[in-house]
Amino acid sequence: PSNQLIHVKNNSGSEIISLSLIDIDGKVLKVVEGAANSFDVRDCSPGICFLHIRFENGLNEVRKIIITQ
């Protein structure tokens, strides 16, 4: 669970090109483009979300995130 910053550990060997935070209903809440390894969730509502990670090599990964107050 997080209420401030989410740090993304990258073991893929490829650079992250974007991070997207998506709520349980599929609505995109926030997008960070470019090389990034952290995501600010201080302005997001509490609940379960999904972090969609796009890599430079074309791979994608989705991680479940719990945002607390």
PDB file with one MODEL, atoms N, CA, C and O in Angstrom:
MODEL        1
ATOM      1  N   PRO A   1       0.827  -1.206   0.000  1.00  0.00           N
ATOM      2  CA  PRO A   1       0.000   0.000   0.000  1.00  0.00           C
ATOM      3  C   PRO A   1       0.866   1.263   0.000  1.00  0.00           C
ATOM      4  O   PRO A   1       1.961   1.282   0.562  1.00  0.00           O
ATOM      5  N   SER A   2       0.362   2.296  -0.630  1.00  0.00           N
ATOM      6  CA  SER A   2       1.103   3.549  -0.706  1.00  0.00           C
ATOM      7  C   SER A   2       0.143   4.725  -0.608  1.00  0.00           C
ATOM      8  O   SER A   2      -1.021   4.624  -0.994  1.00  0.00           O
ATOM      9  N   ASN A   3       0.640   5.834  -0.090  1.00  0.00           N
ATOM     10  CA  ASN A   3      -0.147   7.066  -0.079  1.00  0.00           C
ATOM     11  C   ASN A   3       0.666   8.259  -0.568  1.00  0.00           C
ATOM     12  O   ASN A   3       0.192   9.393  -0.513  1.00  0.00           O
ATOM     13  N   GLN A   4       1.883   8.018  -1.045  1.00  0.00           N
ATOM     14  CA  GLN A   4       2.715   9.108  -1.533  1.00  0.00           C
ATOM     15  C   GLN A   4       3.349   8.771  -2.874  1.00  0.00           C
ATOM     16  O   GLN A   4       2.840   9.166  -3.923  1.00  0.00           O
ATOM     17  N   LEU A   5       4.447   8.048  -2.842  1.00  0.00           N
ATOM     18  CA  LEU A   5       5.155   7.694  -4.074  1.00  0.00           C
ATOM     19  C   LEU A   5       5.215   6.190  -4.241  1.00  0.00           C
ATOM     20  O   LEU A   5       5.393   5.448  -3.275  1.00  0.00           O
ATOM     21  N   ILE A   6       5.065   5.755  -5.473  1.00  0.00           N
ATOM     22  CA  ILE A   6       5.254   4.351  -5.817  1.00  0.00           C
ATOM     23  C   ILE A   6       6.560   4.273  -6.599  1.00  0.00           C
ATOM     24  O   ILE A   6       6.730   4.967  -7.601  1.00  0.00           O
ATOM     25  N   HIS A   7       7.465   3.443  -6.148  1.00  0.00           N
ATOM     26  CA  HIS A   7       8.738   3.242  -6.838  1.00  0.00           C
ATOM     27  C   HIS A   7       8.655   1.931  -7.606  1.00  0.00           C
ATOM     28  O   HIS A   7       8.303   0.895  -7.044  1.00  0.00           O
ATOM     29  N   VAL A   8       8.979   1.982  -8.888  1.00  0.00           N
ATOM     30  CA  VAL A   8       8.875   0.818  -9.765  1.00  0.00           C
ATOM     31  C   VAL A   8      10.254   0.194  -9.925  1.00  0.00           C
ATOM     32  O   VAL A   8      11.190   0.838 -10.399  1.00  0.00           O
ATOM     33  N   LYS A   9      10.368  -1.070  -9.523  1.00  0.00           N
ATOM     34  CA  LYS A   9      11.615  -1.802  -9.707  1.00  0.00           C
ATOM     35  C   LYS A   9      11.588  -2.407 -11.098  1.00  0.00           C
ATOM     36  O   LYS A   9      10.651  -3.119 -11.459  1.00  0.00           O
ATOM     37  N   ASN A  10      12.615  -2.122 -11.872  1.00  0.00           N
ATOM     38  CA  ASN A  10      12.675  -2.561 -13.260  1.00  0.00           C
ATOM     39  C   ASN A  10      13.746  -3.634 -13.422  1.00  0.00           C
ATOM     40  O   ASN A  10      14.942  -3.346 -13.374  1.00  0.00           O
ATOM     41  N   ASN A  11      13.303  -4.872 -13.614  1.00  0.00           N
ATOM     42  CA  ASN A  11      14.232  -5.990 -13.831  1.00  0.00           C
ATOM     43  C   ASN A  11      14.225  -6.465 -15.275  1.00  0.00           C
ATOM     44  O   ASN A  11      14.808  -7.504 -15.587  1.00  0.00           O
ATOM     45  N   SER A  12      13.573  -5.721 -16.158  1.00  0.00           N
ATOM     46  CA  SER A  12      13.377  -6.191 -17.527  1.00  0.00           C
ATOM     47  C   SER A  12      14.609  -6.030 -18.412  1.00  0.00           C
ATOM     48  O   SER A  12      14.727  -6.701 -19.437  1.00  0.00           O
ATOM     49  N   GLY A  13      15.522  -5.151 -18.025  1.00  0.00           N
ATOM     50  CA  GLY A  13      16.671  -4.879 -18.886  1.00  0.00           C
ATOM     51  C   GLY A  13      16.349  -3.870 -19.972  1.00  0.00           C
ATOM     52  O   GLY A  13      17.216  -3.549 -20.784  1.00  0.00           O
ATOM     53  N   SER A  14      15.129  -3.363 -20.007  1.00  0.00           N
ATOM     54  CA  SER A  14      14.696  -2.372 -20.975  1.00  0.00           C
ATOM     55  C   SER A  14      14.173  -1.154 -20.214  1.00  0.00           C
ATOM     56  O   SER A  14      13.617  -1.284 -19.124  1.00  0.00           O
ATOM     57  N   GLU A  15      14.354   0.014 -20.791  1.00  0.00           N
ATOM     58  CA  GLU A  15      13.934   1.253 -20.126  1.00  0.00           C
ATOM     59  C   GLU A  15      12.413   1.397 -20.115  1.00  0.00           C
ATOM     60  O   GLU A  15      11.742   1.038 -21.082  1.00  0.00           O
ATOM     61  N   ILE A  16      11.881   1.921 -19.023  1.00  0.00           N
ATOM     62  CA  ILE A  16      10.457   2.229 -18.929  1.00  0.00           C
ATOM     63  C   ILE A  16      10.196   3.486 -19.747  1.00  0.00           C
ATOM     64  O   ILE A  16      10.908   4.480 -19.609  1.00  0.00           O
ATOM     65  N   ILE A  17       9.159   3.440 -20.611  1.00  0.00           N
ATOM     66  CA  ILE A  17       8.837   4.631 -21.411  1.00  0.00           C
ATOM     67  C   ILE A  17       7.558   5.322 -20.944  1.00  0.00           C
ATOM     68  O   ILE A  17       7.347   6.496 -21.245  1.00  0.00           O
ATOM     69  N   SER A  18       6.698   4.606 -20.209  1.00  0.00           N
ATOM     70  CA  SER A  18       5.527   5.273 -19.640  1.00  0.00           C
ATOM     71  C   SER A  18       4.926   4.455 -18.513  1.00  0.00           C
ATOM     72  O   SER A  18       5.032   3.229 -18.477  1.00  0.00           O
ATOM     73  N   LEU A  19       4.286   5.173 -17.586  1.00  0.00           N
ATOM     74  CA  LEU A  19       3.555   4.571 -16.479  1.00  0.00           C
ATOM     75  C   LEU A  19       2.141   5.145 -16.523  1.00  0.00           C
ATOM     76  O   LEU A  19       1.969   6.359 -16.632  1.00  0.00           O
ATOM     77  N   SER A  20       1.129   4.281 -16.438  1.00  0.00           N
ATOM     78  CA  SER A  20      -0.264   4.724 -16.423  1.00  0.00           C
ATOM     79  C   SER A  20      -0.956   4.123 -15.209  1.00  0.00           C
ATOM     80  O   SER A  20      -0.846   2.924 -14.954  1.00  0.00           O
ATOM     81  N   LEU A  21      -1.664   4.954 -14.465  1.00  0.00           N
ATOM     82  CA  LEU A  21      -2.435   4.488 -13.325  1.00  0.00           C
ATOM     83  C   LEU A  21      -3.892   4.391 -13.752  1.00  0.00           C
ATOM     84  O   LEU A  21      -4.472   5.368 -14.226  1.00  0.00           O
ATOM     85  N   ILE A  22      -4.484   3.207 -13.585  1.00  0.00           N
ATOM     86  CA  ILE A  22      -5.836   2.926 -14.058  1.00  0.00           C
ATOM     87  C   ILE A  22      -6.666   2.433 -12.885  1.00  0.00           C
ATOM     88  O   ILE A  22      -6.232   1.559 -12.136  1.00  0.00           O
ATOM     89  N   ASP A  23      -7.882   3.002 -12.721  1.00  0.00           N
ATOM     90  CA  ASP A  23      -8.717   2.568 -11.600  1.00  0.00           C
ATOM     91  C   ASP A  23      -9.418   1.252 -11.923  1.00  0.00           C
ATOM     92  O   ASP A  23      -9.296   0.731 -13.032  1.00  0.00           O
ATOM     93  N   ILE A  24     -10.143   0.727 -10.962  1.00  0.00           N
ATOM     94  CA  ILE A  24     -10.782  -0.578 -11.076  1.00  0.00           C
ATOM     95  C   ILE A  24     -11.835  -0.612 -12.193  1.00  0.00           C
ATOM     96  O   ILE A  24     -12.175  -1.684 -12.696  1.00  0.00           O
ATOM     97  N   ASP A  25     -12.352   0.574 -12.582  1.00  0.00           N
ATOM     98  CA  ASP A  25     -13.345   0.671 -13.657  1.00  0.00           C
ATOM     99  C   ASP A  25     -12.715   0.855 -15.034  1.00  0.00           C
ATOM    100  O   ASP A  25     -13.430   0.931 -16.034  1.00  0.00           O
ATOM    101  N   GLY A  26     -11.387   0.927 -15.099  1.00  0.00           N
ATOM    102  CA  GLY A  26     -10.694   1.084 -16.371  1.00  0.00           C
ATOM    103  C   GLY A  26     -10.413   2.518 -16.761  1.00  0.00           C
ATOM    104  O   GLY A  26      -9.897   2.766 -17.851  1.00  0.00           O
ATOM    105  N   LYS A  27     -10.736   3.467 -15.902  1.00  0.00           N
ATOM    106  CA  LYS A  27     -10.485   4.887 -16.174  1.00  0.00           C
ATOM    107  C   LYS A  27      -9.018   5.213 -15.910  1.00  0.00           C
ATOM    108  O   LYS A  27      -8.477   4.865 -14.861  1.00  0.00           O
ATOM    109  N   VAL A  28      -8.380   5.882 -16.867  1.00  0.00           N
ATOM    110  CA  VAL A  28      -6.985   6.293 -16.709  1.00  0.00           C
ATOM    111  C   VAL A  28      -6.952   7.508 -15.788  1.00  0.00           C
ATOM    112  O   VAL A  28      -7.529   8.549 -16.102  1.00  0.00           O
ATOM    113  N   LEU A  29      -6.274   7.370 -14.650  1.00  0.00           N
ATOM    114  CA  LEU A  29      -6.200   8.435 -13.661  1.00  0.00           C
ATOM    115  C   LEU A  29      -5.005   9.353 -13.870  1.00  0.00           C
ATOM    116  O   LEU A  29      -5.081  10.558 -13.626  1.00  0.00           O
ATOM    117  N   LYS A  30      -3.907   8.771 -14.324  1.00  0.00           N
ATOM    118  CA  LYS A  30      -2.671   9.538 -14.426  1.00  0.00           C
ATOM    119  C   LYS A  30      -1.715   8.825 -15.369  1.00  0.00           C
ATOM    120  O   LYS A  30      -1.673   7.595 -15.409  1.00  0.00           O
ATOM    121  N   VAL A  31      -0.943   9.606 -16.135  1.00  0.00           N
ATOM    122  CA  VAL A  31       0.057   9.047 -17.052  1.00  0.00           C
ATOM    123  C   VAL A  31       1.353   9.815 -16.883  1.00  0.00           C
ATOM    124  O   VAL A  31       1.352  11.045 -16.826  1.00  0.00           O
ATOM    125  N   VAL A  32       2.458   9.089 -16.802  1.00  0.00           N
ATOM    126  CA  VAL A  32       3.784   9.697 -16.788  1.00  0.00           C
ATOM    127  C   VAL A  32       4.526   9.150 -17.998  1.00  0.00           C
ATOM    128  O   VAL A  32       4.762   7.946 -18.097  1.00  0.00           O
ATOM    129  N   GLU A  33       4.895  10.042 -18.921  1.00  0.00           N
ATOM    130  CA  GLU A  33       5.624   9.651 -20.131  1.00  0.00           C
ATOM    131  C   GLU A  33       7.117   9.852 -19.926  1.00  0.00           C
ATOM    132  O   GLU A  33       7.537  10.701 -19.139  1.00  0.00           O
ATOM    133  N   GLY A  34       7.902   9.078 -20.628  1.00  0.00           N
ATOM    134  CA  GLY A  34       9.351   9.191 -20.563  1.00  0.00           C
ATOM    135  C   GLY A  34       9.927   8.269 -19.514  1.00  0.00           C
ATOM    136  O   GLY A  34       9.193   7.594 -18.793  1.00  0.00           O
ATOM    137  N   ALA A  35      11.230   8.243 -19.431  1.00  0.00           N
ATOM    138  CA  ALA A  35      11.922   7.371 -18.478  1.00  0.00           C
ATOM    139  C   ALA A  35      11.514   7.746 -17.059  1.00  0.00           C
ATOM    140  O   ALA A  35      11.760   8.866 -16.611  1.00  0.00           O
ATOM    141  N   ALA A  36      10.901   6.823 -16.367  1.00  0.00           N
ATOM    142  CA  ALA A  36      10.427   7.084 -15.008  1.00  0.00           C
ATOM    143  C   ALA A  36      10.522   5.808 -14.195  1.00  0.00           C
ATOM    144  O   ALA A  36      10.349   4.708 -14.720  1.00  0.00           O
ATOM    145  N   ASN A  37      10.798   5.962 -12.913  1.00  0.00           N
ATOM    146  CA  ASN A  37      10.781   4.790 -12.032  1.00  0.00           C
ATOM    147  C   ASN A  37      10.007   5.074 -10.746  1.00  0.00           C
ATOM    148  O   ASN A  37      10.041   4.283  -9.803  1.00  0.00           O
ATOM    149  N   SER A  38       9.302   6.221 -10.718  1.00  0.00           N
ATOM    150  CA  SER A  38       8.447   6.510  -9.567  1.00  0.00           C
ATOM    151  C   SER A  38       7.191   7.221 -10.052  1.00  0.00           C
ATOM    152  O   SER A  38       7.157   7.812 -11.132  1.00  0.00           O
ATOM    153  N   PHE A  39       6.158   7.142  -9.212  1.00  0.00           N
ATOM    154  CA  PHE A  39       4.839   7.628  -9.586  1.00  0.00           C
ATOM    155  C   PHE A  39       4.220   8.257  -8.350  1.00  0.00           C
ATOM    156  O   PHE A  39       4.123   7.602  -7.312  1.00  0.00           O
ATOM    157  N   ASP A  40       3.797   9.518  -8.436  1.00  0.00           N
ATOM    158  CA  ASP A  40       3.211  10.238  -7.306  1.00  0.00           C
ATOM    159  C   ASP A  40       1.712   9.953  -7.237  1.00  0.00           C
ATOM    160  O   ASP A  40       0.982  10.228  -8.190  1.00  0.00           O
ATOM    161  N   VAL A  41       1.250   9.403  -6.110  1.00  0.00           N
ATOM    162  CA  VAL A  41      -0.177   9.084  -5.947  1.00  0.00           C
ATOM    163  C   VAL A  41      -0.835   9.910  -4.842  1.00  0.00           C
ATOM    164  O   VAL A  41      -1.936   9.581  -4.402  1.00  0.00           O
ATOM    165  N   ARG A  42      -0.178  10.973  -4.392  1.00  0.00           N
ATOM    166  CA  ARG A  42      -0.725  11.799  -3.306  1.00  0.00           C
ATOM    167  C   ARG A  42      -2.073  12.416  -3.658  1.00  0.00           C
ATOM    168  O   ARG A  42      -2.889  12.642  -2.765  1.00  0.00           O
ATOM    169  N   ASP A  43      -2.328  12.694  -4.933  1.00  0.00           N
ATOM    170  CA  ASP A  43      -3.581  13.325  -5.331  1.00  0.00           C
ATOM    171  C   ASP A  43      -4.629  12.316  -5.817  1.00  0.00           C
ATOM    172  O   ASP A  43      -5.652  12.713  -6.376  1.00  0.00           O
ATOM    173  N   CYS A  44      -4.386  11.023  -5.611  1.00  0.00           N
ATOM    174  CA  CYS A  44      -5.313   9.978  -6.044  1.00  0.00           C
ATOM    175  C   CYS A  44      -6.185   9.520  -4.875  1.00  0.00           C
ATOM    176  O   CYS A  44      -5.758   9.537  -3.720  1.00  0.00           O
ATOM    177  N   SER A  45      -7.395   9.116  -5.191  1.00  0.00           N
ATOM    178  CA  SER A  45      -8.318   8.608  -4.178  1.00  0.00           C
ATOM    179  C   SER A  45      -7.885   7.221  -3.721  1.00  0.00           C
ATOM    180  O   SER A  45      -7.303   6.463  -4.497  1.00  0.00           O
ATOM    181  N   PRO A  46      -8.166   6.889  -2.468  1.00  0.00           N
ATOM    182  CA  PRO A  46      -7.822   5.554  -1.956  1.00  0.00           C
ATOM    183  C   PRO A  46      -8.583   4.462  -2.702  1.00  0.00           C
ATOM    184  O   PRO A  46      -9.713   4.666  -3.145  1.00  0.00           O
ATOM    185  N   GLY A  47      -7.950   3.311  -2.832  1.00  0.00           N
ATOM    186  CA  GLY A  47      -8.590   2.166  -3.481  1.00  0.00           C
ATOM    187  C   GLY A  47      -7.578   1.313  -4.228  1.00  0.00           C
ATOM    188  O   GLY A  47      -6.369   1.527  -4.141  1.00  0.00           O
ATOM    189  N   ILE A  48      -8.100   0.348  -4.959  1.00  0.00           N
ATOM    190  CA  ILE A  48      -7.261  -0.548  -5.758  1.00  0.00           C
ATOM    191  C   ILE A  48      -7.165   0.013  -7.166  1.00  0.00           C
ATOM    192  O   ILE A  48      -8.175   0.365  -7.776  1.00  0.00           O
ATOM    193  N   CYS A  49      -5.949   0.093  -7.675  1.00  0.00           N
ATOM    194  CA  CYS A  49      -5.685   0.564  -9.032  1.00  0.00           C
ATOM    195  C   CYS A  49      -4.693  -0.387  -9.685  1.00  0.00           C
ATOM    196  O   CYS A  49      -4.155  -1.292  -9.047  1.00  0.00           O
ATOM    197  N   PHE A  50      -4.468  -0.158 -10.962  1.00  0.00           N
ATOM    198  CA  PHE A  50      -3.496  -0.948 -11.703  1.00  0.00           C
ATOM    199  C   PHE A  50      -2.475  -0.007 -12.319  1.00  0.00           C
ATOM    200  O   PHE A  50      -2.830   1.031 -12.877  1.00  0.00           O
ATOM    201  N   LEU A  51      -1.215  -0.374 -12.215  1.00  0.00           N
ATOM    202  CA  LEU A  51      -0.131   0.402 -12.804  1.00  0.00           C
ATOM    203  C   LEU A  51       0.305  -0.315 -14.073  1.00  0.00           C
ATOM    204  O   LEU A  51       0.849  -1.418 -14.022  1.00  0.00           O
ATOM    205  N   HIS A  52       0.060   0.326 -15.215  1.00  0.00           N
ATOM    206  CA  HIS A  52       0.437  -0.237 -16.510  1.00  0.00           C
ATOM    207  C   HIS A  52       1.802   0.337 -16.877  1.00  0.00           C
ATOM    208  O   HIS A  52       1.970   1.552 -16.979  1.00  0.00           O
ATOM    209  N   ILE A  53       2.769  -0.550 -17.073  1.00  0.00           N
ATOM    210  CA  ILE A  53       4.149  -0.147 -17.359  1.00  0.00           C
ATOM    211  C   ILE A  53       4.474  -0.532 -18.799  1.00  0.00           C
ATOM    212  O   ILE A  53       4.338  -1.696 -19.176  1.00  0.00           O
ATOM    213  N   ARG A  54       4.902   0.436 -19.602  1.00  0.00           N
ATOM    214  CA  ARG A  54       5.335   0.166 -20.983  1.00  0.00           C
ATOM    215  C   ARG A  54       6.844   0.286 -21.042  1.00  0.00           C
ATOM    216  O   ARG A  54       7.426   1.241 -20.527  1.00  0.00           O
ATOM    217  N   PHE A  55       7.475  -0.699 -21.681  1.00  0.00           N
ATOM    218  CA  PHE A  55       8.926  -0.731 -21.804  1.00  0.00           C
ATOM    219  C   PHE A  55       9.349  -0.395 -23.235  1.00  0.00           C
ATOM    220  O   PHE A  55       8.581  -0.553 -24.185  1.00  0.00           O
ATOM    221  N   GLU A  56      10.576   0.066 -23.357  1.00  0.00           N
ATOM    222  CA  GLU A  56      11.151   0.452 -24.639  1.00  0.00           C
ATOM    223  C   GLU A  56      11.160  -0.708 -25.640  1.00  0.00           C
ATOM    224  O   GLU A  56      11.032  -0.486 -26.844  1.00  0.00           O
ATOM    225  N   ASN A  57      11.309  -1.936 -25.150  1.00  0.00           N
ATOM    226  CA  ASN A  57      11.383  -3.100 -26.045  1.00  0.00           C
ATOM    227  C   ASN A  57      10.005  -3.588 -26.495  1.00  0.00           C
ATOM    228  O   ASN A  57       9.906  -4.617 -27.164  1.00  0.00           O
ATOM    229  N   GLY A  58       8.921  -2.850 -26.130  1.00  0.00           N
ATOM    230  CA  GLY A  58       7.579  -3.201 -26.565  1.00  0.00           C
ATOM    231  C   GLY A  58       6.794  -4.048 -25.579  1.00  0.00           C
ATOM    232  O   GLY A  58       5.600  -4.272 -25.778  1.00  0.00           O
ATOM    233  N   LEU A  59       7.431  -4.517 -24.532  1.00  0.00           N
ATOM    234  CA  LEU A  59       6.736  -5.306 -23.526  1.00  0.00           C
ATOM    235  C   LEU A  59       5.904  -4.408 -22.616  1.00  0.00           C
ATOM    236  O   LEU A  59       6.204  -3.227 -22.442  1.00  0.00           O
ATOM    237  N   ASN A  60       4.866  -4.982 -22.048  1.00  0.00           N
ATOM    238  CA  ASN A  60       4.003  -4.289 -21.101  1.00  0.00           C
ATOM    239  C   ASN A  60       3.864  -5.133 -19.850  1.00  0.00           C
ATOM    240  O   ASN A  60       3.957  -6.359 -19.902  1.00  0.00           O
ATOM    241  N   GLU A  61       3.644  -4.478 -18.741  1.00  0.00           N
ATOM    242  CA  GLU A  61       3.440  -5.179 -17.471  1.00  0.00           C
ATOM    243  C   GLU A  61       2.376  -4.418 -16.681  1.00  0.00           C
ATOM    244  O   GLU A  61       2.327  -3.188 -16.715  1.00  0.00           O
ATOM    245  N   VAL A  62       1.529  -5.161 -15.974  1.00  0.00           N
ATOM    246  CA  VAL A  62       0.501  -4.554 -15.143  1.00  0.00           C
ATOM    247  C   VAL A  62       0.694  -5.035 -13.715  1.00  0.00           C
ATOM    248  O   VAL A  62       0.838  -6.232 -13.465  1.00  0.00           O
ATOM    249  N   ARG A  63       0.696  -4.087 -12.777  1.00  0.00           N
ATOM    250  CA  ARG A  63       0.839  -4.423 -11.355  1.00  0.00           C
ATOM    251  C   ARG A  63      -0.332  -3.835 -10.579  1.00  0.00           C
ATOM    252  O   ARG A  63      -0.758  -2.711 -10.845  1.00  0.00           O
ATOM    253  N   LYS A  64      -0.845  -4.588  -9.630  1.00  0.00           N
ATOM    254  CA  LYS A  64      -1.941  -4.105  -8.772  1.00  0.00           C
ATOM    255  C   LYS A  64      -1.350  -3.202  -7.700  1.00  0.00           C
ATOM    256  O   LYS A  64      -0.335  -3.530  -7.086  1.00  0.00           O
ATOM    257  N   ILE A  65      -1.998  -2.058  -7.482  1.00  0.00           N
ATOM    258  CA  ILE A  65      -1.538  -1.063  -6.520  1.00  0.00           C
ATOM    259  C   ILE A  65      -2.679  -0.758  -5.562  1.00  0.00           C
ATOM    260  O   ILE A  65      -3.822  -0.605  -5.993  1.00  0.00           O
ATOM    261  N   ILE A  66      -2.387  -0.668  -4.271  1.00  0.00           N
ATOM    262  CA  ILE A  66      -3.378  -0.255  -3.279  1.00  0.00           C
ATOM    263  C   ILE A  66      -2.977   1.123  -2.774  1.00  0.00           C
ATOM    264  O   ILE A  66      -1.893   1.311  -2.222  1.00  0.00           O
ATOM    265  N   ILE A  67      -3.880   2.089  -2.976  1.00  0.00           N
ATOM    266  CA  ILE A  67      -3.623   3.462  -2.535  1.00  0.00           C
ATOM    267  C   ILE A  67      -4.379   3.685  -1.227  1.00  0.00           C
ATOM    268  O   ILE A  67      -5.582   3.439  -1.144  1.00  0.00           O
ATOM    269  N   THR A  68      -3.664   4.149  -0.216  1.00  0.00           N
ATOM    270  CA  THR A  68      -4.263   4.422   1.088  1.00  0.00           C
ATOM    271  C   THR A  68      -4.314   5.928   1.310  1.00  0.00           C
ATOM    272  O   THR A  68      -3.752   6.696   0.529  1.00  0.00           O
ATOM    273  N   GLN A  69      -4.986   6.346   2.374  1.00  0.00           N
ATOM    274  CA  GLN A  69      -5.041   7.777   2.690  1.00  0.00           C
ATOM    275  C   GLN A  69      -3.887   8.174   3.543  1.00  0.00           C
ATOM    276  O   GLN A  69      -3.763   9.342   3.911  1.00  0.00           O
TER     277      GLN A  69
ENDMDL
END
